[in-house]
Amino acid sequence: MRRAAIIGWGDYTPPAVLTNTDLASVIDTNDEWIRSRSGIKERRISHVPNSDMATAAARQALASADLSAADMDLIIVATCSPDRAIPSVAAYVQRELGGLGATMDLNAACSGFVYGLSVANGMIAAGTVDKALIIGAERLSAFLDLTDRSTAVLFGDGAGAVVVEASDGPEGLLSSNLHSDGSLTEILTIRGAGTESVFDHDVPTTVDMEGREVFRNAVTRMGEGAIVAVENAGLALEDIDVLISHQANIRIIDATARRLNIDPDTVYTNIHAYGNTSAASIPIALSEALDQGAISPGDLVAMVAFGGGLTWGAAMVRWGERTTRLRRVDHELPGTDKTGLELLAARTQGLGLE
Ligand code: UT7
């Protein structure tokens, strides 16, 4: 059966760091609370548009597969923080890197990368696509509200990307399981970033979240998704070699692993360094896990995600023979001499940061 095999990977995490201590200097929080409740120590704040981060991660992924954008039949960017309503972030990536394949953004919030992988796999199985770039890229710092300590400490910016190609071999996406419960739209939302705000200027452009409800649903739903996906692949939970979960909260990741009875040693996490980067979190974690040797040839890699919608999804990927990059490229983006806190100034009028 024709399916999508991952043959390239890359990531871009902005250089400007925002630590818990930085946040505690401007809002009523502290390092101990953030670390113990979420596992986050610091996050990155972007000095460039989301599409630049997406392009940087894509450039690495293409080099890693030794391919160019002209080889791609499809570019999907999973994001809920696009530069503009039109064009898509994917179109910007193509503008920078070239090619004439299809481009589209996909918004399934933090589940976007797993959704994107599944959509590309479906198009590969149908024979309409041979090679695709799937990118998760988010600039959630644009939506941070430093007057809301329950959300401001959780999110960060970044991008991760993979290149997939059609394979008839054992490697590739064995199964995926995607869901959404639309009755839960209001427990995780960003109100003022859509057309609503054109008509109502009072709508705040910030994350609004019922943390405990999201937490409860996340653990249950990611667990259910993983069980169905692994069964549909004709495998068992104990066959999972590496679990890469959406990095939203270390307690959610640990609880999901416990629910699935998965050995903690198989769980890859990097939430301490980047916070919750939404659709970017799984491809960043995947790229780092590969570069750190945490994935071996033939491994069964389980990816599980949940996010606003409430969406959730799971994907079971059989890794191929290659776990090292064919080529490496340096990022071409300009650096910044600003700190994460300074970059947040635009969002923090009245809080003494400008
Ligand atoms: O990608 C999907 C995105 N969202 C998520 O994954 C979020 C899922 N939910 C969570 O991760 C957790 O619910 C949070 C990390 C958001 C919150 O952790 P919690 O253990 O559920 O805390 P809580 O909301 O029950 O708040 C406990 C206390 C409250 O004080 P009182 O009422 O007990 O006095 C909060 O006001 O902690 C207080 N609190 C804080 N204290 C210091 C809330 N935020 C902070 C903060 N610093 N940043």
XYZ file of N, CA, C and O in Angstrom, residues 77-215:
556
model
N 1.005 23.936 5.583
C 1.474 24.523 6.839
C 0.344 24.423 7.856
O -0.746 24.981 7.658
N 0.587 23.675 8.910
C -0.360 23.597 10.020
C -0.101 24.796 10.920
O 1.007 24.943 11.445
N -1.091 25.665 11.053
C -0.901 26.864 11.876
C -2.243 27.465 12.267
O -3.230 27.321 11.537
N -2.274 28.123 13.407
C -3.438 28.932 13.765
C -2.988 30.379 14.000
O -3.740 31.189 14.517
N -1.750 30.685 13.577
C -1.243 32.053 13.729
C -0.595 32.510 12.422
O 0.595 32.853 12.404
N -1.374 32.519 11.310
C -0.811 32.911 10.012
C -0.440 34.390 9.992
O -0.987 35.179 10.764
N 0.468 34.765 9.084
C 0.837 36.179 8.929
C -0.411 36.989 8.559
O -0.632 38.077 9.072
N -1.168 36.471 7.598
C -2.346 37.167 7.082
C -3.454 36.148 6.809
O -3.206 34.950 6.789
N -4.687 36.665 6.545
C -5.772 35.771 6.148
C -5.476 35.192 4.763
O -5.740 34.024 4.491
N -4.979 36.016 3.865
C -4.536 35.612 2.527
C -3.228 36.341 2.258
O -3.140 37.543 2.524
N -2.212 35.694 1.687
C -2.170 34.294 1.296
C -1.849 33.391 2.483
O -1.561 33.869 3.581
N -1.868 32.114 2.225
C -1.510 31.153 3.265
C -0.022 31.271 3.591
O 0.775 31.764 2.778
N 0.345 30.805 4.762
C 1.773 30.723 5.113
C 2.481 29.804 4.111
O 3.616 30.053 3.692
N 1.786 28.757 3.679
C 2.377 27.798 2.725
C 2.757 28.498 1.426
O 3.788 28.184 0.812
N 1.930 29.460 0.989
C 2.249 30.195 -0.242
C 3.518 31.025 -0.058
O 4.346 31.128 -0.965
N 3.679 31.622 1.129
C 4.910 32.375 1.406
C 6.135 31.453 1.375
O 7.197 31.834 0.886
N 5.977 30.277 1.937
C 7.099 29.322 1.934
C 7.484 29.020 0.492
O 8.668 29.022 0.126
N 6.479 28.817 -0.352
C 6.755 28.524 -1.763
C 7.381 29.730 -2.462
O 8.259 29.594 -3.306
N 6.935 30.947 -2.093
C 7.535 32.143 -2.685
C 9.042 32.174 -2.422
O 9.843 32.514 -3.279
N 9.421 31.782 -1.175
C 10.836 31.842 -0.803
C 11.646 30.688 -1.371
O 12.812 30.847 -1.716
N 11.010 29.497 -1.442
C 11.789 28.299 -1.776
C 11.555 27.783 -3.188
O 12.337 26.970 -3.691
N 10.470 28.223 -3.836
C 10.210 27.821 -5.221
C 9.239 26.661 -5.337
O 8.744 26.135 -4.348
N 8.966 26.275 -6.579
C 8.044 25.161 -6.853
C 6.684 25.640 -7.307
O 6.353 26.831 -7.191
N 5.910 24.691 -7.828
C 4.567 25.003 -8.338
C 3.531 23.995 -7.826
O 2.465 23.854 -8.416
N 3.858 23.302 -6.760
C 2.889 22.353 -6.189
C 1.768 23.094 -5.470
O 1.778 24.321 -5.362
N 0.802 22.348 -4.976
C -0.321 22.936 -4.229
C 0.170 23.468 -2.891
O 1.095 22.904 -2.292
N -0.426 24.580 -2.435
C -0.083 25.109 -1.108
C -1.363 25.350 -0.323
O -2.364 25.826 -0.876
N -1.336 25.016 0.944
C -2.488 25.334 1.793
C -2.088 25.349 3.258
O -1.164 24.660 3.676
N -2.823 26.166 4.042
C -2.698 26.124 5.496
C -3.815 25.249 6.046
O -4.882 25.114 5.429
N -3.540 24.671 7.187
C -4.519 23.794 7.821
C -4.605 24.207 9.289
O -3.575 24.267 9.963
N -5.800 24.534 9.746
C -5.958 24.940 11.145
C -6.727 23.888 11.925
O -7.946 23.792 11.805
N -5.995 23.087 12.656
C -6.609 22.188 13.633
C -5.946 22.498 14.981
O -5.751 21.621 15.812
N -5.566 23.781 15.135
C -4.865 24.254 16.333
C -3.652 23.342 16.611
O -2.936 22.993 15.679
N -3.484 22.936 17.862
C -2.260 22.195 18.213
C -2.202 20.798 17.579
O -1.152 20.171 17.557
N -3.344 20.297 17.077
C -3.345 18.983 16.415
C -2.943 19.096 14.952
O -2.922 18.091 14.226
N -2.656 20.305 14.473
C -2.490 20.558 13.045
C -1.452 19.703 12.350
O -1.666 19.281 11.212
N -0.328 19.430 13.014
C 0.708 18.657 12.320
C 0.248 17.219 12.071
O 0.455 16.664 10.990
N -0.378 16.612 13.079
C -0.868 15.235 12.903
C -1.956 15.207 11.819
O -1.985 14.313 10.964
N -2.812 16.213 11.823
C -3.816 16.328 10.756
C -3.126 16.465 9.391
O -3.509 15.815 8.414
N -2.117 17.328 9.316
C -1.438 17.588 8.043
C -0.764 16.340 7.493
O -0.829 16.055 6.296
N -0.125 15.600 8.400
C 0.534 14.351 7.995
C -0.494 13.381 7.425
O -0.269 12.717 6.407
N -1.634 13.331 8.062
C -2.687 12.408 7.646
C -3.286 12.822 6.295
O -3.542 11.974 5.433
N -3.480 14.138 6.106
C -4.018 14.631 4.828
C -3.028 14.323 3.695
O -3.414 13.824 2.631
N -1.755 14.598 3.932
C -0.742 14.326 2.896
C -0.695 12.832 2.594
O -0.584 12.419 1.430
N -0.795 12.020 3.645
C -0.780 10.566 3.446
C -1.956 10.129 2.570
O -1.803 9.291 1.674
N -3.124 10.711 2.827
C -4.312 10.368 2.033
C -4.105 10.731 0.566
O -4.476 9.963 -0.334
N -3.487 11.883 0.313
C -3.273 12.309 -1.077
C -2.206 11.439 -1.742
O -2.285 11.163 -2.944
N -1.243 11.001 -0.946
C -0.229 10.081 -1.489
C -0.873 8.725 -1.802
O -0.667 8.154 -2.876
N -1.704 8.234 -0.896
C -2.377 6.937 -1.120
C -3.268 7.011 -2.358
O -3.378 6.053 -3.121
N -3.893 8.188 -2.567
C -4.791 8.342 -3.716
C -4.015 8.511 -5.023
O -4.603 8.476 -6.107
N -2.720 8.756 -4.917
C -1.896 8.875 -6.121
C -1.821 10.288 -6.673
O -1.228 10.506 -7.739
N -2.394 11.276 -5.975
C -2.361 12.647 -6.493
C -1.087 13.389 -6.091
O -0.783 14.434 -6.648
N -0.367 12.873 -5.126
C 0.852 13.519 -4.625
C 1.932 12.452 -4.457
O 1.642 11.341 -3.998
N 3.171 12.797 -4.839
C 4.294 11.879 -4.595
C 5.182 12.358 -3.451
O 5.702 11.562 -2.685
N 5.364 13.683 -3.395
C 6.235 14.241 -2.344
C 5.573 15.475 -1.760
O 4.977 16.271 -2.502
N 5.710 15.652 -0.451
C 5.071 16.813 0.192
C 5.907 17.312 1.356
O 6.667 16.556 1.977
N 5.753 18.611 1.596
C 6.346 19.249 2.781
C 5.214 19.475 3.770
O 4.178 20.058 3.390
N 5.395 19.060 4.985
C 4.387 19.347 6.015
C 5.094 20.102 7.131
O 6.080 19.622 7.702
N 4.594 21.286 7.392
C 5.248 22.196 8.338
C 4.266 22.526 9.455
O 3.072 22.717 9.195
N 4.746 22.580 10.666
C 3.956 23.132 11.770
C 4.662 24.412 12.188
O 5.866 24.371 12.495
N 3.984 25.545 12.146
C 4.659 26.822 12.445
C 3.705 27.731 13.202
O 2.562 27.918 12.787
N 4.169 28.282 14.304
C 3.276 29.132 15.113
C 4.032 30.305 15.710
O 5.177 30.174 16.168
N 3.333 31.446 15.724
C 3.847 32.623 16.428
C 2.788 33.024 17.459
O 2.146 34.079 17.357
N 2.638 32.179 18.461
C 1.578 32.418 19.447
C 1.893 33.581 20.382
O 1.004 34.069 21.084
N 3.155 34.037 20.365
C 3.477 35.196 21.205
C 2.633 36.399 20.804
O 2.397 37.298 21.608
N 2.163 36.388 19.537
C 1.305 37.493 19.073
C -0.007 37.538 19.850
O -0.679 38.568 19.885
N -0.373 36.416 20.462
C -1.650 36.335 21.176
C -1.476 36.277 22.695
O -2.422 35.987 23.425
N -0.256 36.514 23.168
C -0.045 36.437 24.621
C -0.622 37.670 25.319
O -0.387 38.805 24.902
N -1.346 37.412 26.376
C -1.911 38.504 27.177
C -1.257 38.435 28.552
O -1.560 37.549 29.358
N -0.371 39.375 28.805
C 0.384 39.305 30.065
C -0.455 39.690 31.275
O 0.037 39.645 32.403
N -1.720 40.048 31.047
C -2.572 40.264 32.217
C -3.278 38.965 32.613
O -3.959 38.910 33.622
N -3.128 37.913 31.786
C -3.751 36.622 32.105
C -2.653 35.602 32.398
O -2.128 34.941 31.500
N -2.309 35.485 33.666
C -1.163 34.636 34.010
C -1.438 33.155 33.747
O -0.516 32.346 33.659
N -2.727 32.784 33.641
C -3.032 31.361 33.457
C -2.686 30.888 32.044
O -2.552 29.687 31.803
N -2.556 31.808 31.079
C -2.173 31.388 29.729
C -0.825 31.969 29.287
O -0.108 31.339 28.513
N -0.487 33.155 29.787
C 0.706 33.862 29.277
C 1.991 33.063 29.454
O 2.935 33.211 28.677
N 2.021 32.198 30.462
C 3.268 31.488 30.754
C 3.433 30.213 29.922
O 4.476 29.566 29.976
N 2.402 29.864 29.157
C 2.398 28.532 28.541
C 2.949 28.463 27.117
O 3.445 27.419 26.700
N 2.814 29.554 26.354
C 3.037 29.433 24.909
C 4.351 30.037 24.435
O 4.899 30.936 25.070
N 4.828 29.537 23.284
C 6.046 30.055 22.683
C 5.980 29.908 21.168
O 5.006 29.384 20.624
N 7.029 30.370 20.483
C 7.056 30.385 19.018
C 8.047 29.348 18.471
O 9.041 29.026 19.128
N 7.806 28.931 17.234
C 8.761 28.026 16.586
C 8.135 27.346 15.384
O 6.942 27.527 15.092
N 8.963 26.552 14.689
C 8.477 25.826 13.509
C 9.247 24.527 13.350
O 10.436 24.444 13.677
N 8.559 23.523 12.842
C 9.190 22.241 12.519
C 8.617 21.755 11.203
O 7.497 22.135 10.833
N 9.394 20.958 10.486
C 8.930 20.532 9.156
C 9.404 19.121 8.845
O 10.455 18.688 9.345
N 8.633 18.426 8.022
C 9.087 17.139 7.487
C 8.837 17.112 5.980
O 7.944 17.791 5.472
N 9.645 16.313 5.293
C 9.397 15.985 3.882
C 8.936 14.534 3.859
O 9.555 13.672 4.510
N 7.836 14.288 3.153
C 7.378 12.901 2.996
C 7.389 12.536 1.518
O 7.216 13.398 0.650
N 7.593 11.243 1.269
C 7.473 10.769 -0.116
C 6.731 9.442 -0.127
O 6.710 8.715 0.873
N 6.133 9.141 -1.279
C 5.373 7.895 -1.415
C 6.300 6.698 -1.261
O 7.406 6.682 -1.792
N 5.825 5.721 -0.497
C 6.609 4.505 -0.299
C 5.680 3.301 -0.394
O 4.533 3.346 0.063
N 6.192 2.223 -0.985
C 5.444 0.961 -0.995
C 6.048 -0.015 0.003
O 5.625 -1.164 0.101
N 7.059 0.443 0.727
C 7.751 -0.441 1.661
C 7.076 -0.456 3.025
O 5.965 0.058 3.192
N 7.750 -1.037 4.019
C 7.158 -1.141 5.365
C 7.124 0.191 6.110
O 6.360 0.356 7.061
N 7.972 1.165 5.672
C 8.049 2.415 6.407
C 6.936 3.377 5.995
O 6.390 3.270 4.912
N 6.626 4.323 6.908
C 5.630 5.347 6.586
C 4.486 5.373 7.586
O 4.521 4.686 8.615
N 3.484 6.191 7.260
C 2.328 6.353 8.155
C 1.449 5.110 8.069
O 0.788 4.872 7.053
N 1.449 4.304 9.124
C 0.686 3.050 9.117
C -0.793 3.301 9.349
O -1.649 2.642 8.780
N -1.086 4.249 10.247
C -2.497 4.568 10.511
C -2.568 5.892 11.252
O -1.607 6.301 11.914
N -3.709 6.535 11.100
C -3.938 7.746 11.888
C -5.396 7.787 12.302
O -6.235 7.097 11.727
N -5.648 8.607 13.311
C -6.975 8.653 13.899
C -7.229 10.106 14.273
O -6.544 10.648 15.126
N -8.155 10.753 13.548
C -8.403 12.182 13.770
C -9.818 12.405 14.266
O -10.762 11.791 13.762
N -9.968 13.318 15.230
C -11.305 13.618 15.754
C -11.394 15.070 16.181
O -10.389 15.762 16.353
N -12.639 15.491 16.433
C -12.879 16.820 16.990
C -14.224 16.773 17.706
O -15.138 16.059 17.284
N -14.320 17.518 18.801
C -15.602 17.649 19.500
C -15.987 19.126 19.469
O -15.547 19.921 20.306
N -16.814 19.469 18.480
C -17.186 20.863 18.275
C -18.006 21.463 19.407
O -18.141 22.688 19.492
N -18.513 20.621 20.306
C -19.270 21.180 21.439
C -18.329 21.879 22.429
O -18.772 22.556 23.340
N -17.017 21.699 22.234
C -16.040 22.281 23.172
C -15.274 23.461 22.571
O -14.167 23.779 23.011
N -15.879 24.121 21.570
C -15.171 25.239 20.921
C -14.728 26.306 21.905
O -13.659 26.902 21.747
N -15.532 26.557 22.940
C -15.261 27.732 23.788
C -14.235 27.493 24.888
O -13.835 28.442 25.554
N -13.788 26.253 25.089
C -12.842 26.042 26.197
C -11.404 26.414 25.811
O -10.536 26.504 26.669
N -11.171 26.616 24.522
C -9.849 27.058 24.081
C -10.028 27.857 22.800
O -10.321 27.289 21.745
N -9.902 29.178 22.911
C -10.215 30.001 21.750
C -9.363 31.272 21.727
O -8.880 31.724 22.772
N -9.178 31.808 20.521
C -8.597 33.145 20.352
C -9.640 33.928 19.580
O -9.839 33.690 18.389
N -10.347 34.801 20.271
C -11.532 35.431 19.666
C -11.215 36.479 18.604
O -11.801 36.486 17.557
N -10.292 37.383 18.892
C -10.187 38.594 18.073
C -9.295 38.507 16.853
O -8.923 39.536 16.305
N -8.934 37.317 16.391
C -8.011 37.239 15.258
C -8.720 36.847 13.966
O -8.077 36.586 12.959
N -10.040 36.843 13.975
C -10.780 36.479 12.765
C -11.700 37.602 12.345
O -11.595 38.736 12.827
N -12.639 37.323 11.435
C -13.502 38.372 10.894
C -14.446 38.953 11.946
O -14.906 40.088 11.786
N -14.727 38.195 13.008
C -15.518 38.732 14.120
C -15.013 40.112 14.555
O -15.794 41.020 14.823
N -13.677 40.224 14.629
C -13.080 41.444 15.194
C -13.236 42.636 14.258
O -13.098 43.778 14.679
N -13.527 42.377 12.967
C -13.761 43.482 12.031
C -15.047 44.216 12.431
O -15.163 45.425 12.290
N -15.994 43.436 12.957
C -17.281 44.025 13.322
C -17.334 44.451 14.782
O -18.144 45.267 15.171
N -16.510 43.834 15.604
C -16.528 44.145 17.032
C -15.099 44.437 17.483
O -14.320 43.525 17.756
N -14.772 45.714 17.554
C -13.383 46.086 17.857
C -13.002 45.821 19.311
O -11.839 45.944 19.676
N -13.998 45.461 20.129
C -13.678 45.221 21.539
C -13.233 43.787 21.812
O -12.901 43.438 22.939
N -13.278 42.945 20.768
C -12.908 41.540 20.997
C -11.405 41.454 21.246
O -10.601 41.880 20.410
N -10.981 40.904 22.404
C -9.538 40.820 22.670
C -8.869 39.754 21.797
O -9.444 38.697 21.550
N -7.637 40.064 21.337
C -6.919 39.114 20.470
C -5.980 38.259 21.319
O -4.770 38.294 21.136
N -6.538 37.543 22.231
C -5.695 36.771 23.135
C -6.294 35.389 23.389
O -7.467 35.152 23.141
N -5.440 34.514 23.909
C -5.875 33.146 24.196
C -6.828 33.146 25.383
O -6.543 33.764 26.414
N -7.950 32.464 25.216
C -8.927 32.327 26.295
C -9.102 30.826 26.537
O -9.509 30.099 25.623
N -8.775 30.367 27.727
C -8.722 28.914 27.921
C -9.237 28.494 29.290
O -8.912 29.125 30.291
N -10.034 27.428 29.310
C -10.400 26.782 30.575
C -9.413 25.640 30.780
O -9.631 24.515 30.325
N -8.307 25.974 31.437
C -7.166 25.059 31.538
C -7.513 23.664 32.039
O -7.105 22.663 31.449
N -8.300 23.591 33.120
C -8.568 22.269 33.711
C -9.395 21.392 32.774
O -9.180 20.186 32.693
N -10.375 22.010 32.079
C -11.208 21.264 31.139
C -10.378 20.746 29.973
O -10.522 19.607 29.523
N -9.494 21.622 29.466
C -8.630 21.209 28.350
C -7.741 20.056 28.812
O -7.584 19.048 28.111
N -7.186 20.192 29.990
C -6.299 19.170 30.558
C -7.005 17.810 30.611
O -6.495 16.799 30.122
